[in-house]
PDB file of C-alpha atoms in Angstrom:
ATOM      1  CA  UNK A   1     -28.034  49.178  69.940  1.00  0.00           C
ATOM      2  CA  UNK A   2     -29.611  52.047  71.862  1.00  0.00           C
ATOM      3  CA  UNK A   3     -33.286  52.861  71.545  1.00  0.00           C
ATOM      4  CA  UNK A   4     -33.656  56.602  71.084  1.00  0.00           C
ATOM      5  CA  UNK A   5     -36.357  59.126  71.797  1.00  0.00           C
ATOM      6  CA  UNK A   6     -38.634  56.781  73.745  1.00  0.00           C
ATOM      7  CA  UNK A   7     -38.840  58.841  76.917  1.00  0.00           C
ATOM      8  CA  UNK A   8     -39.807  62.044  75.080  1.00  0.00           C
ATOM      9  CA  UNK A   9     -41.573  60.697  72.035  1.00  0.00           C
ATOM     10  CA  UNK A  10     -45.059  61.785  73.100  1.00  0.00           C
ATOM     11  CA  UNK A  11     -44.201  65.413  73.823  1.00  0.00           C
ATOM     12  CA  UNK A  12     -41.159  66.332  71.767  1.00  0.00           C
ATOM     13  CA  UNK A  13     -41.895  64.482  68.530  1.00  0.00           C
ATOM     14  CA  UNK A  14     -45.513  65.618  68.580  1.00  0.00           C
ATOM     15  CA  UNK A  15     -44.376  69.226  68.957  1.00  0.00           C
ATOM     16  CA  UNK A  16     -41.847  68.889  66.139  1.00  0.00           C
ATOM     17  CA  UNK A  17     -44.422  67.251  63.880  1.00  0.00           C
ATOM     18  CA  UNK A  18     -46.945  69.994  64.611  1.00  0.00           C
ATOM     19  CA  UNK A  19     -44.443  72.607  63.524  1.00  0.00           C
ATOM     20  CA  UNK A  20     -44.040  71.151  60.035  1.00  0.00           C
ATOM     21  CA  UNK A  21     -47.276  72.630  58.718  1.00  0.00           C
ATOM     22  CA  UNK A  22     -49.956  70.972  56.605  1.00  0.00           C
ATOM     23  CA  UNK A  23     -48.903  71.802  53.066  1.00  0.00           C
ATOM     24  CA  UNK A  24     -47.596  68.272  52.437  1.00  0.00           C
ATOM     25  CA  UNK A  25     -49.111  64.845  53.069  1.00  0.00           C
ATOM     26  CA  UNK A  26     -48.975  63.435  56.594  1.00  0.00           C
ATOM     27  CA  UNK A  27     -46.616  60.583  55.707  1.00  0.00           C
ATOM     28  CA  UNK A  28     -44.203  63.072  54.069  1.00  0.00           C
ATOM     29  CA  UNK A  29     -44.210  65.123  57.286  1.00  0.00           C
ATOM     30  CA  UNK A  30     -43.387  61.987  59.251  1.00  0.00           C
ATOM     31  CA  UNK A  31     -40.482  61.355  56.889  1.00  0.00           C
ATOM     32  CA  UNK A  32     -39.302  64.943  57.340  1.00  0.00           C
ATOM     33  CA  UNK A  33     -39.521  64.546  61.118  1.00  0.00           C
ATOM     34  CA  UNK A  34     -37.479  61.338  61.196  1.00  0.00           C
ATOM     35  CA  UNK A  35     -34.931  62.685  58.726  1.00  0.00           C
ATOM     36  CA  UNK A  36     -34.496  65.873  60.755  1.00  0.00           C
ATOM     37  CA  UNK A  37     -33.768  63.841  63.887  1.00  0.00           C
ATOM     38  CA  UNK A  38     -31.079  61.901  62.008  1.00  0.00           C
ATOM     39  CA  UNK A  39     -29.506  64.888  60.251  1.00  0.00           C
ATOM     40  CA  UNK A  40     -29.515  66.820  63.512  1.00  0.00           C
ATOM     41  CA  UNK A  41     -27.455  64.074  65.130  1.00  0.00           C
ATOM     42  CA  UNK A  42     -30.013  63.082  67.762  1.00  0.00           C
ATOM     43  CA  UNK A  43     -30.684  59.707  66.134  1.00  0.00           C
ATOM     44  CA  UNK A  44     -27.392  58.258  64.968  1.00  0.00           C
ATOM     45  CA  UNK A  45     -26.245  55.351  62.825  1.00  0.00           C
ATOM     46  CA  UNK A  46     -27.322  52.069  64.424  1.00  0.00           C
ATOM     47  CA  UNK A  47     -29.814  53.659  66.847  1.00  0.00           C
ATOM     48  CA  UNK A  48     -33.242  52.045  67.157  1.00  0.00           C
ATOM     49  CA  UNK A  49     -35.969  54.621  66.583  1.00  0.00           C
ATOM     50  CA  UNK A  50     -39.411  54.635  68.245  1.00  0.00           C
ATOM     51  CA  UNK A  51     -41.726  51.846  67.147  1.00  0.00           C
ATOM     52  CA  UNK A  52     -44.749  52.177  64.868  1.00  0.00           C
ATOM     53  CA  UNK A  53     -47.030  51.984  67.918  1.00  0.00           C
ATOM     54  CA  UNK A  54     -45.135  54.761  69.689  1.00  0.00           C
ATOM     55  CA  UNK A  55     -45.200  56.989  66.606  1.00  0.00           C
ATOM     56  CA  UNK A  56     -48.927  56.342  66.091  1.00  0.00           C
ATOM     57  CA  UNK A  57     -49.599  57.292  69.716  1.00  0.00           C
ATOM     58  CA  UNK A  58     -47.316  60.326  69.749  1.00  0.00           C
ATOM     59  CA  UNK A  59     -48.396  61.852  66.450  1.00  0.00           C
ATOM     60  CA  UNK A  60     -52.068  60.875  66.434  1.00  0.00           C
ATOM     61  CA  UNK A  61     -51.794  59.356  62.974  1.00  0.00           C
ATOM     62  CA  UNK A  62     -52.966  56.078  61.502  1.00  0.00           C
ATOM     63  CA  UNK A  63     -50.728  53.026  61.440  1.00  0.00           C
ATOM     64  CA  UNK A  64     -50.989  53.068  57.625  1.00  0.00           C
ATOM     65  CA  UNK A  65     -49.481  56.576  57.496  1.00  0.00           C
ATOM     66  CA  UNK A  66     -46.623  55.710  59.837  1.00  0.00           C
ATOM     67  CA  UNK A  67     -45.955  52.439  58.030  1.00  0.00           C
ATOM     68  CA  UNK A  68     -45.778  54.174  54.656  1.00  0.00           C
ATOM     69  CA  UNK A  69     -43.279  56.722  55.969  1.00  0.00           C
ATOM     70  CA  UNK A  70     -41.073  53.990  57.440  1.00  0.00           C
ATOM     71  CA  UNK A  71     -41.296  51.883  54.288  1.00  0.00           C
ATOM     72  CA  UNK A  72     -40.302  54.860  52.123  1.00  0.00           C
ATOM     73  CA  UNK A  73     -37.333  55.725  54.324  1.00  0.00           C
ATOM     74  CA  UNK A  74     -36.230  52.090  54.315  1.00  0.00           C
ATOM     75  CA  UNK A  75     -36.385  51.980  50.508  1.00  0.00           C
ATOM     76  CA  UNK A  76     -34.351  55.209  50.386  1.00  0.00           C
ATOM     77  CA  UNK A  77     -31.649  53.674  52.572  1.00  0.00           C
ATOM     78  CA  UNK A  78     -32.262  55.973  55.546  1.00  0.00           C
ATOM     79  CA  UNK A  79     -33.618  53.226  57.826  1.00  0.00           C
ATOM     80  CA  UNK A  80     -33.169  49.481  58.266  1.00  0.00           C
ATOM     81  CA  UNK A  81     -36.188  47.459  59.436  1.00  0.00           C
ATOM     82  CA  UNK A  82     -35.626  44.102  61.110  1.00  0.00           C
ATOM     83  CA  UNK A  83     -38.728  41.939  61.373  1.00  0.00           C
ATOM     84  CA  UNK A  84     -39.644  41.276  64.989  1.00  0.00           C
ATOM     85  CA  UNK A  85     -36.821  43.470  66.299  1.00  0.00           C
ATOM     86  CA  UNK A  86     -37.362  47.104  65.296  1.00  0.00           C
ATOM     87  CA  UNK A  87     -36.363  49.957  63.009  1.00  0.00           C
ATOM     88  CA  UNK A  88     -32.823  51.333  63.018  1.00  0.00           C
ATOM     89  CA  UNK A  89     -30.935  54.277  61.530  1.00  0.00           C
ATOM     90  CA  UNK A  90     -29.093  52.840  58.526  1.00  0.00           C
ATOM     91  CA  UNK A  91     -25.313  53.125  58.150  1.00  0.00           C
ATOM     92  CA  UNK A  92     -24.194  56.076  56.084  1.00  0.00           C
ATOM     93  CA  UNK A  93     -23.074  54.878  52.670  1.00  0.00           C
ATOM     94  CA  UNK A  94     -19.756  56.084  51.322  1.00  0.00           C
ATOM     95  CA  UNK A  95     -20.079  57.987  48.053  1.00  0.00           C
ATOM     96  CA  UNK A  96     -17.841  57.110  45.110  1.00  0.00           C
ATOM     97  CA  UNK A  97     -17.812  59.151  41.901  1.00  0.00           C
ATOM     98  CA  UNK A  98     -19.213  57.294  38.911  1.00  0.00           C
ATOM     99  CA  UNK A  99     -18.040  59.311  35.918  1.00  0.00           C
ATOM    100  CA  UNK A 100     -14.340  59.644  36.693  1.00  0.00           C
ATOM    101  CA  UNK A 101     -11.479  57.364  37.654  1.00  0.00           C
ATOM    102  CA  UNK A 102     -10.581  58.289  41.217  1.00  0.00           C
ATOM    103  CA  UNK A 103      -8.076  56.947  43.706  1.00  0.00           C
ATOM    104  CA  UNK A 104      -9.900  55.239  46.574  1.00  0.00           C
ATOM    105  CA  UNK A 105      -7.234  56.430  49.020  1.00  0.00           C
ATOM    106  CA  UNK A 106      -7.999  60.037  48.044  1.00  0.00           C
ATOM    107  CA  UNK A 107     -11.753  59.510  48.443  1.00  0.00           C
ATOM    108  CA  UNK A 108     -11.272  58.133  51.957  1.00  0.00           C
ATOM    109  CA  UNK A 109      -8.823  60.879  52.909  1.00  0.00           C
ATOM    110  CA  UNK A 110     -11.242  63.560  51.716  1.00  0.00           C
ATOM    111  CA  UNK A 111     -13.846  62.133  54.099  1.00  0.00           C
ATOM    112  CA  UNK A 112     -11.361  62.631  56.928  1.00  0.00           C
ATOM    113  CA  UNK A 113     -10.739  58.925  57.418  1.00  0.00           C
ATOM    114  CA  UNK A 114      -7.749  56.595  57.215  1.00  0.00           C
ATOM    115  CA  UNK A 115      -7.011  54.371  54.223  1.00  0.00           C
ATOM    116  CA  UNK A 116      -5.183  51.058  54.456  1.00  0.00           C
ATOM    117  CA  UNK A 117      -4.484  48.379  51.853  1.00  0.00           C
ATOM    118  CA  UNK A 118      -4.126  44.656  52.490  1.00  0.00           C
ATOM    119  CA  UNK A 119      -2.345  43.005  49.559  1.00  0.00           C
ATOM    120  CA  UNK A 120      -3.467  39.407  48.984  1.00  0.00           C
ATOM    121  CA  UNK A 121      -1.106  38.801  46.056  1.00  0.00           C
ATOM    122  CA  UNK A 122       0.708  40.474  43.139  1.00  0.00           C
ATOM    123  CA  UNK A 123       2.002  38.003  40.538  1.00  0.00           C
ATOM    124  CA  UNK A 124       2.469  37.075  36.898  1.00  0.00           C
ATOM    125  CA  UNK A 125      -0.007  34.639  35.340  1.00  0.00           C
ATOM    126  CA  UNK A 126      -0.721  33.131  31.949  1.00  0.00           C
ATOM    127  CA  UNK A 127      -2.635  35.549  29.754  1.00  0.00           C
ATOM    128  CA  UNK A 128      -5.216  32.802  29.195  1.00  0.00           C
ATOM    129  CA  UNK A 129      -6.438  33.467  32.779  1.00  0.00           C
ATOM    130  CA  UNK A 130      -7.051  37.168  32.154  1.00  0.00           C
ATOM    131  CA  UNK A 131     -10.344  38.845  31.165  1.00  0.00           C
ATOM    132  CA  UNK A 132     -11.086  38.662  27.416  1.00  0.00           C
ATOM    133  CA  UNK A 133     -10.078  42.267  26.724  1.00  0.00           C
ATOM    134  CA  UNK A 134      -6.523  41.520  27.920  1.00  0.00           C
ATOM    135  CA  UNK A 135      -6.471  37.955  26.647  1.00  0.00           C
ATOM    136  CA  UNK A 136      -7.061  39.307  23.151  1.00  0.00           C
ATOM    137  CA  UNK A 137      -4.331  41.940  23.546  1.00  0.00           C
ATOM    138  CA  UNK A 138      -1.500  40.310  25.511  1.00  0.00           C
ATOM    139  CA  UNK A 139       0.486  37.212  24.654  1.00  0.00           C
ATOM    140  CA  UNK A 140       2.355  35.190  27.261  1.00  0.00           C
ATOM    141  CA  UNK A 141       2.063  36.634  30.773  1.00  0.00           C
ATOM    142  CA  UNK A 142      -0.115  39.269  32.432  1.00  0.00           C
ATOM    143  CA  UNK A 143       0.238  40.803  35.875  1.00  0.00           C
ATOM    144  CA  UNK A 144      -2.527  40.071  38.381  1.00  0.00           C
ATOM    145  CA  UNK A 145      -3.094  41.731  41.762  1.00  0.00           C
ATOM    146  CA  UNK A 146      -5.723  41.182  44.439  1.00  0.00           C
ATOM    147  CA  UNK A 147      -6.089  43.515  47.404  1.00  0.00           C
ATOM    148  CA  UNK A 148      -8.584  44.908  49.889  1.00  0.00           C
ATOM    149  CA  UNK A 149      -8.991  48.613  50.645  1.00  0.00           C
ATOM    150  CA  UNK A 150     -10.064  49.608  54.168  1.00  0.00           C
ATOM    151  CA  UNK A 151     -11.583  52.783  55.566  1.00  0.00           C
ATOM    152  CA  UNK A 152     -10.790  53.042  59.281  1.00  0.00           C
ATOM    153  CA  UNK A 153     -10.321  49.246  59.370  1.00  0.00           C
ATOM    154  CA  UNK A 154     -13.669  48.554  57.667  1.00  0.00           C
ATOM    155  CA  UNK A 155     -13.298  46.729  54.340  1.00  0.00           C
ATOM    156  CA  UNK A 156     -14.680  48.974  51.612  1.00  0.00           C
ATOM    157  CA  UNK A 157     -13.473  47.476  48.320  1.00  0.00           C
ATOM    158  CA  UNK A 158     -11.943  44.329  46.857  1.00  0.00           C
ATOM    159  CA  UNK A 159      -9.743  45.281  43.905  1.00  0.00           C
ATOM    160  CA  UNK A 160      -9.035  42.435  41.469  1.00  0.00           C
ATOM    161  CA  UNK A 161      -6.843  43.880  38.707  1.00  0.00           C
ATOM    162  CA  UNK A 162      -5.096  42.533  35.584  1.00  0.00           C
ATOM    163  CA  UNK A 163      -2.344  44.678  34.055  1.00  0.00           C
ATOM    164  CA  UNK A 164      -0.679  44.717  30.647  1.00  0.00           C
ATOM    165  CA  UNK A 165       3.096  44.154  31.228  1.00  0.00           C
ATOM    166  CA  UNK A 166       3.979  45.927  27.997  1.00  0.00           C
ATOM    167  CA  UNK A 167       2.550  49.172  29.382  1.00  0.00           C
ATOM    168  CA  UNK A 168       3.625  48.756  33.024  1.00  0.00           C
ATOM    169  CA  UNK A 169       6.689  46.470  33.176  1.00  0.00           C
ATOM    170  CA  UNK A 170       7.608  47.273  36.819  1.00  0.00           C
ATOM    171  CA  UNK A 171       4.134  46.618  38.266  1.00  0.00           C
ATOM    172  CA  UNK A 172       5.192  43.537  40.275  1.00  0.00           C
ATOM    173  CA  UNK A 173       7.982  45.465  41.994  1.00  0.00           C
ATOM    174  CA  UNK A 174       5.709  48.042  43.659  1.00  0.00           C
ATOM    175  CA  UNK A 175       4.747  48.221  47.342  1.00  0.00           C
ATOM    176  CA  UNK A 176       0.972  48.613  47.175  1.00  0.00           C
ATOM    177  CA  UNK A 177       0.690  49.073  50.931  1.00  0.00           C
ATOM    178  CA  UNK A 178       2.453  52.416  50.401  1.00  0.00           C
ATOM    179  CA  UNK A 179       0.703  53.494  47.193  1.00  0.00           C
ATOM    180  CA  UNK A 180      -2.373  52.300  45.318  1.00  0.00           C
ATOM    181  CA  UNK A 181      -2.371  50.718  41.849  1.00  0.00           C
ATOM    182  CA  UNK A 182      -4.437  53.685  40.654  1.00  0.00           C
ATOM    183  CA  UNK A 183      -1.778  56.175  41.775  1.00  0.00           C
ATOM    184  CA  UNK A 184       1.087  54.170  40.307  1.00  0.00           C
ATOM    185  CA  UNK A 185      -0.633  53.490  36.976  1.00  0.00           C
ATOM    186  CA  UNK A 186      -1.591  57.164  36.641  1.00  0.00           C
ATOM    187  CA  UNK A 187       2.076  58.104  36.998  1.00  0.00           C
ATOM    188  CA  UNK A 188       3.648  55.592  34.599  1.00  0.00           C
ATOM    189  CA  UNK A 189       0.810  55.180  32.060  1.00  0.00           C
ATOM    190  CA  UNK A 190      -1.344  58.344  32.184  1.00  0.00           C
ATOM    191  CA  UNK A 191      -5.004  57.748  31.404  1.00  0.00           C
ATOM    192  CA  UNK A 192      -6.367  58.829  28.040  1.00  0.00           C
ATOM    193  CA  UNK A 193      -9.574  56.756  28.101  1.00  0.00           C
ATOM    194  CA  UNK A 194     -11.554  54.789  30.649  1.00  0.00           C
ATOM    195  CA  UNK A 195     -14.651  52.613  30.739  1.00  0.00           C
ATOM    196  CA  UNK A 196     -16.961  51.763  33.630  1.00  0.00           C
ATOM    197  CA  UNK A 197     -19.608  49.053  33.723  1.00  0.00           C
ATOM    198  CA  UNK A 198     -21.669  49.006  36.935  1.00  0.00           C
ATOM    199  CA  UNK A 199     -23.675  46.007  38.127  1.00  0.00           C
ATOM    200  CA  UNK A 200     -25.509  44.837  41.236  1.00  0.00           C
ATOM    201  CA  UNK A 201     -24.198  41.378  42.072  1.00  0.00           C
ATOM    202  CA  UNK A 202     -23.603  38.857  44.816  1.00  0.00           C
ATOM    203  CA  UNK A 203     -19.899  38.657  45.521  1.00  0.00           C
ATOM    204  CA  UNK A 204     -17.997  35.397  45.259  1.00  0.00           C
ATOM    205  CA  UNK A 205     -17.391  33.442  48.457  1.00  0.00           C
ATOM    206  CA  UNK A 206     -13.805  34.731  48.523  1.00  0.00           C
ATOM    207  CA  UNK A 207     -14.823  38.356  47.929  1.00  0.00           C
ATOM    208  CA  UNK A 208     -17.412  38.187  50.708  1.00  0.00           C
ATOM    209  CA  UNK A 209     -14.833  36.679  53.060  1.00  0.00           C
ATOM    210  CA  UNK A 210     -12.365  39.464  52.290  1.00  0.00           C
ATOM    211  CA  UNK A 211     -15.050  42.130  52.791  1.00  0.00           C
ATOM    212  CA  UNK A 212     -16.346  40.515  55.990  1.00  0.00           C
ATOM    213  CA  UNK A 213     -19.946  40.336  54.733  1.00  0.00           C
ATOM    214  CA  UNK A 214     -22.449  37.470  54.369  1.00  0.00           C
ATOM    215  CA  UNK A 215     -22.682  35.881  50.934  1.00  0.00           C
ATOM    216  CA  UNK A 216     -26.332  36.993  50.772  1.00  0.00           C
ATOM    217  CA  UNK A 217     -25.444  40.709  50.877  1.00  0.00           C
ATOM    218  CA  UNK A 218     -25.791  42.520  47.530  1.00  0.00           C
ATOM    219  CA  UNK A 219     -22.648  44.209  46.235  1.00  0.00           C
ATOM    220  CA  UNK A 220     -21.839  46.985  43.786  1.00  0.00           C
ATOM    221  CA  UNK A 221     -19.470  45.819  41.076  1.00  0.00           C
ATOM    222  CA  UNK A 222     -17.539  48.220  38.853  1.00  0.00           C
ATOM    223  CA  UNK A 223     -15.732  46.696  35.889  1.00  0.00           C
ATOM    224  CA  UNK A 224     -13.108  49.271  34.958  1.00  0.00           C
ATOM    225  CA  UNK A 225     -10.860  49.279  31.890  1.00  0.00           C
ATOM    226  CA  UNK A 226      -8.254  51.968  31.269  1.00  0.00           C
ATOM    227  CA  UNK A 227      -6.090  52.943  28.301  1.00  0.00           C
ATOM    228  CA  UNK A 228      -2.979  55.099  27.974  1.00  0.00           C
ATOM    229  CA  UNK A 229      -1.549  56.563  24.788  1.00  0.00           C
ATOM    230  CA  UNK A 230       0.255  53.261  24.249  1.00  0.00           C
ATOM    231  CA  UNK A 231      -2.819  51.056  24.519  1.00  0.00           C
ATOM    232  CA  UNK A 232      -4.801  49.036  27.057  1.00  0.00           C
ATOM    233  CA  UNK A 233      -3.305  49.295  30.555  1.00  0.00           C
ATOM    234  CA  UNK A 234      -5.542  47.345  32.916  1.00  0.00           C
ATOM    235  CA  UNK A 235      -8.879  45.675  33.549  1.00  0.00           C
ATOM    236  CA  UNK A 236     -10.158  45.717  37.116  1.00  0.00           C
ATOM    237  CA  UNK A 237     -13.047  44.203  39.035  1.00  0.00           C
ATOM    238  CA  UNK A 238     -13.934  46.489  41.985  1.00  0.00           C
ATOM    239  CA  UNK A 239     -16.399  44.971  44.461  1.00  0.00           C
ATOM    240  CA  UNK A 240     -18.053  47.074  47.176  1.00  0.00           C
ATOM    241  CA  UNK A 241     -20.513  45.984  49.905  1.00  0.00           C
ATOM    242  CA  UNK A 242     -23.887  47.461  48.956  1.00  0.00           C
ATOM    243  CA  UNK A 243     -24.567  48.496  52.564  1.00  0.00           C
ATOM    244  CA  UNK A 244     -21.401  50.614  52.744  1.00  0.00           C
ATOM    245  CA  UNK A 245     -21.271  52.380  49.383  1.00  0.00           C
ATOM    246  CA  UNK A 246     -23.168  54.350  46.818  1.00  0.00           C
ATOM    247  CA  UNK A 247     -22.134  55.743  43.444  1.00  0.00           C
ATOM    248  CA  UNK A 248     -22.840  59.284  42.405  1.00  0.00           C
ATOM    249  CA  UNK A 249     -22.112  61.524  39.462  1.00  0.00           C
ATOM    250  CA  UNK A 250     -23.345  64.539  37.560  1.00  0.00           C
ATOM    251  CA  UNK A 251     -23.842  65.229  33.910  1.00  0.00           C
ATOM    252  CA  UNK A 252     -25.040  67.947  31.601  1.00  0.00           C
ATOM    253  CA  UNK A 253     -25.609  68.779  27.976  1.00  0.00           C
ATOM    254  CA  UNK A 254     -23.197  70.727  25.793  1.00  0.00           C
ATOM    255  CA  UNK A 255     -24.073  73.797  23.792  1.00  0.00           C
TER     256      UNK A 255
END
């Protein structure tokens, strides 16, 4: 990983810092300075930024001030600090909408990237193996699919989905490398109601293997249930690496 800004830190960063004015606290100005270097493209994802000592020397500030700025930016997900190694520009997290059911392929395409699906299996199973919401609705068999969604060959989501055969009888016959379950289900069983439950979890050993992450990495889990006019359609467990994703949404009040 490259170390950035070292050769000009004393002159250039000091000049930039001096131009920020004094209307905000010193540590906030340091945060603004670092953020501006990242947003401007000079310090990029994975780059190692100047050390605390270099920033103290360049900006003429106390170590406490510099440390607070770096700690804040780390907590905000802008930087990653590795003990004994250095401070790095954190990977940009992919944003997923929280308050609507979206197709992951569309989200990735809108970011200008390429989507790919790896299907682990699509099969019929005893309803007793399904989540309670389906187990209490379906008798006999349910459909179960497990797949991994990639953005430019980086695993972004494990999709573990159970489907009600009564609502989607041809589910097993679909090619989910060519279309996503979300797209297909939206066509044959249009959504009338959905439910999201969001949790911070550690993925299972299998989920972490499929995502290519260590088992110690926190994950975002969305439990999603959807209904059509005919009844419950599916229950899905969507697991995302915490370092690669964030959820966002907006809301307001009615008149």
